[in-house]
Amino acid sequence: MSPVLKSMTEKRALPRNWMLAIATLQGLALFALYKSVETDSWPSDAPLWSFPLWTLAIILPVVVLLSLDRGNQRRVALLTAAFAAVLVFVAVYTGYQATPVDAFSINALTGVFALSVAIASYKVLMYLQQRASDLPLSYQVLFTFSWRNFLVTALGGLFVLAFWAVLALWGALFEVIEIDFFAELFSEDWFRFPVLSFAFGLGVVIFRELTRVIDNIAGLLRGLIKLLLPVVVLVATLFLLALPVTGLSVLWATGRGTSLLLWLTALTLFFVNAVYQDGRDESPYPAVIHRLVYAGLLTLLPVSAISLYGLVLRIDQYGLSVQRSWAVVVWSLLTLFALGYAWGILRRRDAWPETLARVNTGMGWVMLAILLLANSPLLDFRKLAVRSQLARVEAGLIERSELDFYYFSNSLARPGYLALEQIKLEIGDSDPALLARIENPVPSAAARMVQTPAE
């Protein structure tokens, strides 16, 4: 074990009281925000406020709970404040995309924002912990924090479920003997939010103090993945060899060919990272299997080329959508990873894992930048989708009546709403039937083709 990893494994005193207080305050904040939604009052009726407040209330306490040690409170506070400023910027912009209020559905907007910001926060958390702990910036440190954060959060969530199950049993038992007080108490929102948040904070405290246990669980999971990696590489190789026989038309006929190829690439890259880590340790496989694995990794390049072909076909047929734009981003990131690994394999052969740290660290920053930019005015996929679909009308590829008005209204938030308002203005009273379709859009089978990221 390296000195750095040894220092990360040493048991550190946690400011438990502060952590539990932060968890409880998070619960109270979430309760207040939830009640505003339930009563349709401020800030739920003001997206410019509600998006930032929900984002800060959910993410910041978790970041602090996973980062705080006794003695690093000031550094954690400063770093968290800096990250909060970034979160507020992207959340305010996303909230702006939800205006005017109640004019269109914001479910798709909220879902994409929540997922992308959650992944970005997961990435930022590793760097924040490294700086707050005054550890050297290395892939080994980031890798260790990554697994610990995932496991501590997952186990903390399981602890909350177990805690809630005990409360449910408590209430049910007393209901049987006609004492309803506890069941009624546990069903109250003002009780559930702070208590369950406190339980999550307690779970984080417990599992963060079991560093060696967490690392052993991570080691066990990586051991299982080690057995699966050669199988995944074999699947990718056999699939690629079978394609000349079956042809690509069979793949595209499934309706999810490109998606499956992207999942295959992502799973392979994840397994490689889990098994080889930073590449400095002894090879996890005998020489023969090690060489077969990295030879098989080279098949990811033609797999990426085929998935790109599928994406290009779909974009050429139906234009850009938000889903397809994200698919292009995912493809680009996965391909850059695969190219980086291929460069290491061709350059270093058996010693190629030593290049993993450099590739992964650099790509980590690229991924983080894209996730944040995609929630900013600089890279708004909703605007790109609107422009792409309207450009198809202007180019004469489709009639204006063939636009997916339901998709504009339900998935493109403010840009889609503004585009529809402009179309209605242009139509005026000349086409009442089309105007009615825009006012009350319904999904259709043909329209759904525009939305799908891959064939």
Coordinates of C-alpha atoms in Angstrom, one line a residue:
M1 CA 0.0 0.0 0.0
S2 CA 1.4 3.4 -1.0
P3 CA 2.0 6.1 1.7
V4 CA -0.8 8.2 0.2
L5 CA -3.3 5.4 0.2
K6 CA -2.2 4.4 3.7
S7 CA -2.9 8.0 5.0
M8 CA -6.3 7.9 3.3
T9 CA -7.1 4.6 5.2
E10 CA -6.1 5.9 8.6
K11 CA -9.2 6.5 10.8
R12 CA -9.9 10.2 11.1
A13 CA -12.1 11.9 13.7
L14 CA -15.3 13.1 12.2
P15 CA -17.2 16.1 13.5
R16 CA -20.3 14.0 14.1
N17 CA -22.5 16.6 15.8
W18 CA -21.9 19.0 12.9
M19 CA -22.6 16.4 10.3
L20 CA -25.8 15.3 12.0
A21 CA -26.9 18.9 12.4
I22 CA -26.2 19.5 8.6
A23 CA -28.2 16.4 7.7
T24 CA -31.2 17.5 9.9
L25 CA -31.1 21.0 8.4
Q26 CA -31.1 19.5 4.9
G27 CA -34.3 17.6 5.9
L28 CA -36.0 20.8 7.1
A29 CA -34.9 22.6 3.9
L30 CA -36.3 19.8 1.7
F31 CA -39.5 19.8 3.7
A32 CA -40.0 23.5 3.2
L33 CA -39.4 23.2 -0.6
Y34 CA -41.7 20.2 -0.8
K35 CA -44.5 22.1 1.0
S36 CA -44.1 25.0 -1.5
V37 CA -44.7 22.5 -4.3
E38 CA -47.7 21.0 -2.5
T39 CA -49.3 24.4 -1.9
D40 CA -48.2 25.9 -5.2
S41 CA -46.5 28.8 -3.4
W42 CA -43.1 30.5 -3.5
P43 CA -40.5 29.4 -4.5
S44 CA -42.2 26.5 -6.5
D45 CA -44.0 29.1 -8.7
A46 CA -40.7 30.9 -9.4
P47 CA -38.3 28.6 -11.3
L48 CA -35.5 31.1 -11.1
W49 CA -35.5 30.5 -7.4
S50 CA -36.8 27.0 -7.0
F51 CA -34.2 25.3 -9.3
P52 CA -31.2 26.8 -7.4
L53 CA -32.8 26.2 -4.0
W54 CA -33.6 22.5 -4.7
T55 CA -30.2 22.0 -6.2
L56 CA -28.3 23.5 -3.2
A57 CA -30.6 21.7 -0.7
I58 CA -30.0 18.3 -2.2
I59 CA -26.3 18.5 -3.3
L60 CA -24.4 20.7 -0.9
P61 CA -25.2 18.9 2.3
V62 CA -24.2 15.5 0.7
V63 CA -20.9 17.0 -0.5
V64 CA -20.2 18.4 3.0
L65 CA -21.2 15.1 4.7
L66 CA -18.8 13.1 2.5
S67 CA -15.9 15.6 2.7
L68 CA -15.9 16.9 6.3
D69 CA -13.2 15.8 8.7
R70 CA -12.2 17.4 11.9
G71 CA -9.7 20.1 11.0
N72 CA -10.6 20.7 7.4
Q73 CA -13.9 22.5 8.0
R74 CA -12.7 25.9 6.6
R75 CA -11.3 24.3 3.4
V76 CA -14.5 22.3 2.9
A77 CA -16.6 25.5 3.4
L78 CA -14.6 27.5 0.9
L79 CA -14.5 24.8 -1.7
T80 CA -18.2 24.0 -1.3
A81 CA -19.0 27.7 -1.6
A82 CA -17.1 28.0 -4.9
F83 CA -18.9 24.9 -6.2
A84 CA -22.3 26.3 -5.0
A85 CA -21.7 29.4 -7.1
V86 CA -21.3 27.2 -10.2
L87 CA -24.4 25.2 -9.3
V88 CA -26.4 28.4 -8.8
F89 CA -25.4 29.7 -12.3
V90 CA -26.5 26.5 -14.1
A91 CA -29.6 26.1 -11.9
V92 CA -30.7 29.7 -12.5
Y93 CA -30.3 29.2 -16.3
T94 CA -32.2 26.0 -16.2
G95 CA -34.9 27.7 -14.1
Y96 CA -35.1 30.4 -16.8
Q97 CA -35.7 27.7 -19.4
A98 CA -38.8 26.7 -17.3
T99 CA -40.4 30.0 -17.8
P100 CA -43.1 31.1 -18.4
V101 CA -44.5 29.0 -15.6
D102 CA -47.2 26.4 -16.5
A103 CA -46.9 27.2 -20.2
F104 CA -45.3 23.8 -21.0
S105 CA -44.2 20.6 -19.3
I106 CA -40.8 20.8 -17.5
N107 CA -40.5 17.1 -16.6
A108 CA -37.9 16.4 -19.3
L109 CA -36.0 19.6 -18.5
T110 CA -35.9 18.7 -14.8
G111 CA -34.9 15.1 -15.4
V112 CA -32.0 15.9 -17.7
F113 CA -30.8 18.7 -15.4
A114 CA -31.0 16.5 -12.3
L115 CA -29.0 13.6 -13.9
S116 CA -26.3 15.7 -15.5
V117 CA -25.8 17.8 -12.4
A118 CA -25.7 14.7 -10.2
I119 CA -22.9 13.2 -12.3
A120 CA -21.0 16.5 -12.4
S121 CA -21.3 16.8 -8.6
Y122 CA -20.0 13.2 -8.2
K123 CA -16.9 14.2 -10.3
V124 CA -16.4 17.5 -8.5
L125 CA -16.7 15.8 -5.1
M126 CA -13.5 13.8 -5.7
Y127 CA -11.4 16.9 -6.5
L128 CA -13.0 18.8 -3.6
Q129 CA -12.1 15.9 -1.2
Q130 CA -8.5 15.8 -2.6
R131 CA -8.0 19.5 -2.0
A132 CA -9.8 19.5 1.4
S133 CA -7.6 16.6 2.6
D134 CA -4.4 18.2 1.3
L135 CA -3.5 15.1 -0.7
P136 CA -1.5 15.1 -3.9
L137 CA -3.6 15.2 -7.1
S138 CA -3.2 11.7 -8.5
Y139 CA -5.5 9.2 -10.2
Q140 CA -5.0 6.8 -7.3
V141 CA -6.4 9.4 -4.8
L142 CA -9.4 10.2 -7.1
F143 CA -10.0 6.5 -7.8
T144 CA -10.2 5.7 -4.1
F145 CA -12.5 8.6 -3.3
S146 CA -14.7 7.7 -6.2
W147 CA -15.3 4.1 -4.9
R148 CA -15.7 5.3 -1.3
N149 CA -18.2 8.0 -2.2
F150 CA -20.3 5.5 -4.2
L151 CA -20.4 2.9 -1.5
V152 CA -20.9 5.2 1.4
T153 CA -23.8 7.0 -0.4
A154 CA -25.3 3.7 -1.5
L155 CA -25.0 2.1 2.0
G156 CA -26.3 5.3 3.6
G157 CA -29.4 5.1 1.3
L158 CA -29.9 1.4 2.3
F159 CA -29.6 2.4 6.0
V160 CA -32.4 5.0 5.4
L161 CA -34.6 2.3 3.9
A162 CA -33.9 0.0 6.8
F163 CA -34.6 2.8 9.3
W164 CA -37.9 3.6 7.6
A165 CA -38.9 -0.1 7.5
V166 CA -38.4 -0.2 11.3
L167 CA -40.6 2.9 11.7
A168 CA -43.3 1.4 9.5
L169 CA -43.2 -1.8 11.5
W170 CA -43.4 0.2 14.7
G171 CA -46.5 2.1 13.5
A172 CA -48.2 -1.0 12.2
L173 CA -47.7 -3.0 15.4
F174 CA -49.3 -0.2 17.5
E175 CA -52.1 0.2 15.0
V176 CA -53.0 -3.5 15.6
I177 CA -53.7 -2.7 19.2
E178 CA -55.6 0.5 18.2
I179 CA -53.0 3.0 19.0
D180 CA -52.7 5.1 15.9
F181 CA -50.5 7.9 17.2
F182 CA -47.2 6.5 15.9
A183 CA -48.6 5.5 12.4
E184 CA -50.0 9.0 12.0
L185 CA -46.8 10.7 13.3
F186 CA -44.6 8.7 10.9
S187 CA -46.9 9.6 8.0
E188 CA -46.5 13.4 8.6
D189 CA -44.2 15.2 6.1
W190 CA -42.8 17.5 8.8
F191 CA -41.6 14.3 10.6
R192 CA -40.4 12.2 7.7
F193 CA -38.1 14.8 6.0
P194 CA -35.9 15.7 8.9
V195 CA -35.9 12.3 10.5
L196 CA -34.9 10.4 7.3
S197 CA -32.3 13.1 6.4
F198 CA -30.9 12.6 9.9
A199 CA -30.8 8.9 9.3
F200 CA -28.9 9.4 6.1
G201 CA -26.4 11.6 7.9
L202 CA -26.0 9.0 10.6
G203 CA -25.5 6.3 7.9
V204 CA -22.8 8.4 6.3
V205 CA -21.0 9.0 9.6
I206 CA -21.1 5.2 10.4
F207 CA -19.8 4.1 7.0
R208 CA -17.2 6.8 6.7
E209 CA -15.7 5.6 10.0
L210 CA -15.5 2.1 8.5
T211 CA -12.9 3.0 5.9
R212 CA -11.2 -0.4 5.8
V213 CA -14.6 -2.2 5.5
I214 CA -15.6 0.1 2.6
D215 CA -12.3 -0.4 0.8
N216 CA -12.7 -4.2 1.3
I217 CA -16.2 -4.1 -0.2
A218 CA -14.8 -2.1 -3.1
G219 CA -12.0 -4.6 -3.5
L220 CA -14.6 -7.4 -3.6
L221 CA -16.6 -5.7 -6.3
R222 CA -13.4 -5.1 -8.3
G223 CA -12.6 -8.7 -7.9
L224 CA -15.9 -9.7 -9.4
I225 CA -15.4 -7.3 -12.2
K226 CA -12.0 -8.7 -12.8
L227 CA -13.7 -12.1 -13.7
L228 CA -16.2 -10.4 -16.0
L229 CA -13.8 -8.1 -18.0
P230 CA -12.4 -10.9 -20.2
V231 CA -15.9 -12.1 -20.9
V232 CA -17.0 -8.6 -21.9
V233 CA -14.0 -8.1 -24.2
L234 CA -14.7 -11.5 -25.7
V235 CA -18.4 -10.5 -26.3
A236 CA -17.2 -7.3 -28.1
T237 CA -14.7 -9.2 -30.2
L238 CA -17.2 -11.9 -31.2
F239 CA -19.9 -9.4 -32.0
L240 CA -17.6 -7.4 -34.2
L241 CA -16.5 -10.6 -36.1
A242 CA -20.2 -11.6 -36.6
L243 CA -21.2 -8.3 -38.1
P244 CA -19.7 -9.0 -41.6
V245 CA -21.9 -12.1 -41.7
T246 CA -25.1 -10.6 -40.5
G247 CA -24.8 -7.1 -41.9
L248 CA -25.6 -3.8 -40.3
S249 CA -29.2 -3.8 -41.4
V250 CA -30.1 -6.4 -38.8
L251 CA -28.5 -4.3 -36.1
W252 CA -30.4 -1.2 -37.1
A253 CA -33.7 -3.1 -37.4
T254 CA -33.6 -3.7 -33.6
G255 CA -34.4 0.0 -33.0
R256 CA -31.7 0.2 -30.3
G257 CA -28.6 -0.9 -32.1
T258 CA -26.5 2.3 -31.4
S259 CA -27.7 2.4 -27.8
L260 CA -26.5 -1.2 -27.3
L261 CA -23.1 -0.4 -28.8
L262 CA -22.7 2.6 -26.6
W263 CA -23.6 0.5 -23.5
L264 CA -21.1 -2.2 -24.6
T265 CA -18.3 0.5 -24.9
A266 CA -19.2 2.1 -21.6
L267 CA -19.3 -1.2 -19.7
T268 CA -16.0 -2.3 -21.2
L269 CA -14.3 1.0 -20.2
F270 CA -15.8 0.9 -16.7
F271 CA -14.6 -2.6 -16.2
V272 CA -11.1 -1.8 -17.5
N273 CA -10.8 1.1 -15.0
A274 CA -12.1 -1.0 -12.1
V275 CA -9.6 -3.8 -12.8
Y276 CA -6.4 -1.9 -13.8
Q277 CA -7.0 1.2 -11.6
D278 CA -4.0 3.5 -12.2
G279 CA -2.0 0.8 -13.8
R280 CA 0.9 1.0 -11.3
D281 CA 0.3 -2.2 -9.5
E282 CA 1.2 -5.7 -10.8
S283 CA -0.9 -6.9 -13.7
P284 CA -4.2 -8.5 -12.4
Y285 CA -4.0 -11.2 -15.1
P286 CA -1.5 -13.8 -16.3
A287 CA 0.5 -12.5 -19.3
V288 CA -1.6 -14.3 -21.9
I289 CA -5.0 -13.1 -20.6
H290 CA -3.6 -9.6 -20.1
R291 CA -2.6 -9.5 -23.8
L292 CA -5.9 -10.9 -25.0
V293 CA -7.7 -8.2 -22.9
Y294 CA -5.8 -5.3 -24.4
A295 CA -6.0 -6.7 -27.9
G296 CA -9.7 -7.0 -27.4
L297 CA -9.9 -3.4 -26.2
L298 CA -8.8 -2.3 -29.7
T299 CA -12.1 -3.6 -31.0
L300 CA -13.8 -0.6 -29.2
L301 CA -12.6 1.7 -32.0
P302 CA -14.5 -0.1 -34.8
V303 CA -17.5 -0.5 -32.4
S304 CA -17.4 3.3 -31.9
A305 CA -17.2 3.9 -35.6
I306 CA -20.3 1.7 -36.2
S307 CA -22.2 3.4 -33.4
L308 CA -21.3 6.8 -35.0
Y309 CA -22.6 5.6 -38.3
G310 CA -25.9 4.8 -36.7
L311 CA -26.1 8.2 -35.0
V312 CA -25.3 10.0 -38.2
L313 CA -28.0 8.1 -40.1
R314 CA -30.6 9.0 -37.5
I315 CA -29.6 12.7 -37.4
D316 CA -29.6 12.8 -41.2
Q317 CA -33.1 11.3 -41.2
Y318 CA -34.8 13.1 -38.4
G319 CA -32.5 16.0 -37.3
L320 CA -31.2 16.7 -33.8
S321 CA -33.1 16.1 -30.6
V322 CA -32.0 16.6 -27.0
Q323 CA -31.7 12.8 -26.6
R324 CA -29.6 12.5 -29.8
S325 CA -27.4 15.4 -28.8
W326 CA -26.6 13.7 -25.5
A327 CA -26.0 10.5 -27.5
V328 CA -23.4 12.4 -29.5
V329 CA -21.8 13.7 -26.3
V330 CA -21.7 10.2 -24.8
W331 CA -20.3 8.8 -28.0
S332 CA -17.6 11.5 -28.1
L333 CA -16.5 10.9 -24.5
L334 CA -16.4 7.1 -24.9
T335 CA -14.5 7.3 -28.1
L336 CA -11.9 9.7 -26.6
F337 CA -11.4 7.2 -23.8
A338 CA -11.1 4.3 -26.3
L339 CA -8.6 6.3 -28.4
G340 CA -6.6 7.2 -25.3
Y341 CA -6.4 3.5 -24.3
A342 CA -5.5 2.5 -27.9
W343 CA -2.7 5.0 -27.9
G344 CA -1.4 3.6 -24.7
I345 CA -1.6 0.0 -26.0
L346 CA 0.1 0.8 -29.3
R347 CA 2.8 2.8 -27.6
R348 CA 3.5 0.7 -24.4
R349 CA 2.1 -2.8 -25.2
D350 CA 2.2 -4.8 -22.0
A351 CA 2.8 -1.7 -19.9
W352 CA -0.2 0.2 -21.4
P353 CA -2.1 0.4 -18.1
E354 CA 0.6 2.9 -16.9
T355 CA -1.1 5.4 -19.3
L356 CA -4.5 5.0 -17.7
A357 CA -4.0 7.6 -15.1
R358 CA -3.1 10.3 -17.6
V359 CA -6.0 9.6 -19.9
N360 CA -8.6 9.2 -17.2
T361 CA -7.5 12.3 -15.3
G362 CA -7.6 14.5 -18.4
M363 CA -10.9 13.0 -19.6
G364 CA -12.4 13.6 -16.1
W365 CA -12.0 17.3 -16.6
V366 CA -13.4 17.1 -20.1
M367 CA -16.5 15.2 -18.9
L368 CA -17.1 17.7 -16.0
A369 CA -16.8 20.7 -18.4
I370 CA -19.3 19.2 -20.8
L371 CA -21.8 18.3 -18.1
L372 CA -21.8 21.8 -16.7
L373 CA -21.8 23.5 -20.1
A374 CA -24.8 21.5 -21.2
N375 CA -26.8 23.2 -18.5
S376 CA -25.6 26.7 -19.6
P377 CA -26.3 29.1 -22.5
L378 CA -23.1 27.9 -24.1
L379 CA -24.3 24.4 -24.9
D380 CA -28.1 24.2 -24.7
F381 CA -29.2 21.1 -26.5
R382 CA -32.9 22.3 -26.4
K383 CA -31.9 25.3 -28.6
L384 CA -29.9 23.1 -30.9
A385 CA -32.8 20.7 -31.3
V386 CA -35.2 23.6 -32.1
R387 CA -32.8 25.0 -34.7
S388 CA -32.3 21.6 -36.3
Q389 CA -36.0 20.8 -36.6
L390 CA -36.9 24.2 -38.0
A391 CA -33.9 24.0 -40.4
R392 CA -35.5 20.8 -41.8
V393 CA -38.6 22.8 -42.5
E394 CA -36.7 25.6 -44.2
A395 CA -34.8 23.2 -46.3
G396 CA -38.0 21.6 -47.5
L397 CA -37.2 18.2 -46.0
I398 CA -40.5 18.2 -44.1
E399 CA -43.6 20.4 -44.0
R400 CA -44.2 22.6 -41.1
S401 CA -47.3 20.5 -40.3
E402 CA -45.1 17.5 -39.8
L403 CA -43.1 19.0 -36.9
D404 CA -43.5 17.1 -33.6
F405 CA -45.4 19.8 -31.7
Y406 CA -45.8 17.5 -28.8
Y407 CA -42.0 17.1 -28.5
F408 CA -41.5 20.9 -28.8
S409 CA -44.0 21.4 -26.0
N410 CA -43.0 18.6 -23.6
S411 CA -39.3 18.2 -24.1
L412 CA -37.8 21.5 -25.3
A413 CA -38.9 23.8 -22.5
R414 CA -38.6 27.5 -23.2
P415 CA -36.9 27.2 -26.6
G416 CA -39.6 24.9 -27.8
Y417 CA -42.4 27.1 -26.4
L418 CA -41.0 30.2 -28.1
A419 CA -40.7 28.4 -31.4
L420 CA -44.3 27.3 -31.2
E421 CA -45.4 30.8 -30.3
Q422 CA -43.6 32.1 -33.3
I423 CA -45.2 29.5 -35.6
K424 CA -48.6 30.4 -34.2
L425 CA -47.9 34.0 -34.9
E426 CA -47.0 33.2 -38.5
I427 CA -50.0 31.0 -39.0
G428 CA -52.5 33.5 -37.6
D429 CA -56.0 32.6 -38.7
S430 CA -54.9 31.0 -42.0
D431 CA -54.9 27.3 -40.8
P432 CA -57.2 26.7 -37.8
A433 CA -56.6 22.9 -37.9
L434 CA -52.8 23.3 -37.6
L435 CA -53.3 25.9 -34.9
A436 CA -55.4 23.5 -32.9
R437 CA -52.7 20.8 -33.2
I438 CA -50.1 23.2 -31.9
E439 CA -52.4 24.2 -29.0
N440 CA -53.2 20.6 -28.1
P441 CA -50.4 18.5 -29.4
V442 CA -50.5 14.7 -29.1
P443 CA -47.6 12.2 -29.6
S444 CA -47.6 10.1 -32.7
A445 CA -45.6 7.0 -33.8
A446 CA -43.9 9.0 -36.5
A447 CA -43.1 11.9 -34.1
R448 CA -41.4 9.5 -31.7
M449 CA -38.8 8.7 -34.3
V450 CA -37.6 12.3 -34.1
Q451 CA -37.0 11.8 -30.3
T452 CA -35.1 8.5 -30.3
P453 CA -31.4 8.9 -29.9
A454 CA -30.6 5.9 -32.0
E455 CA -32.3 3.6 -34.5

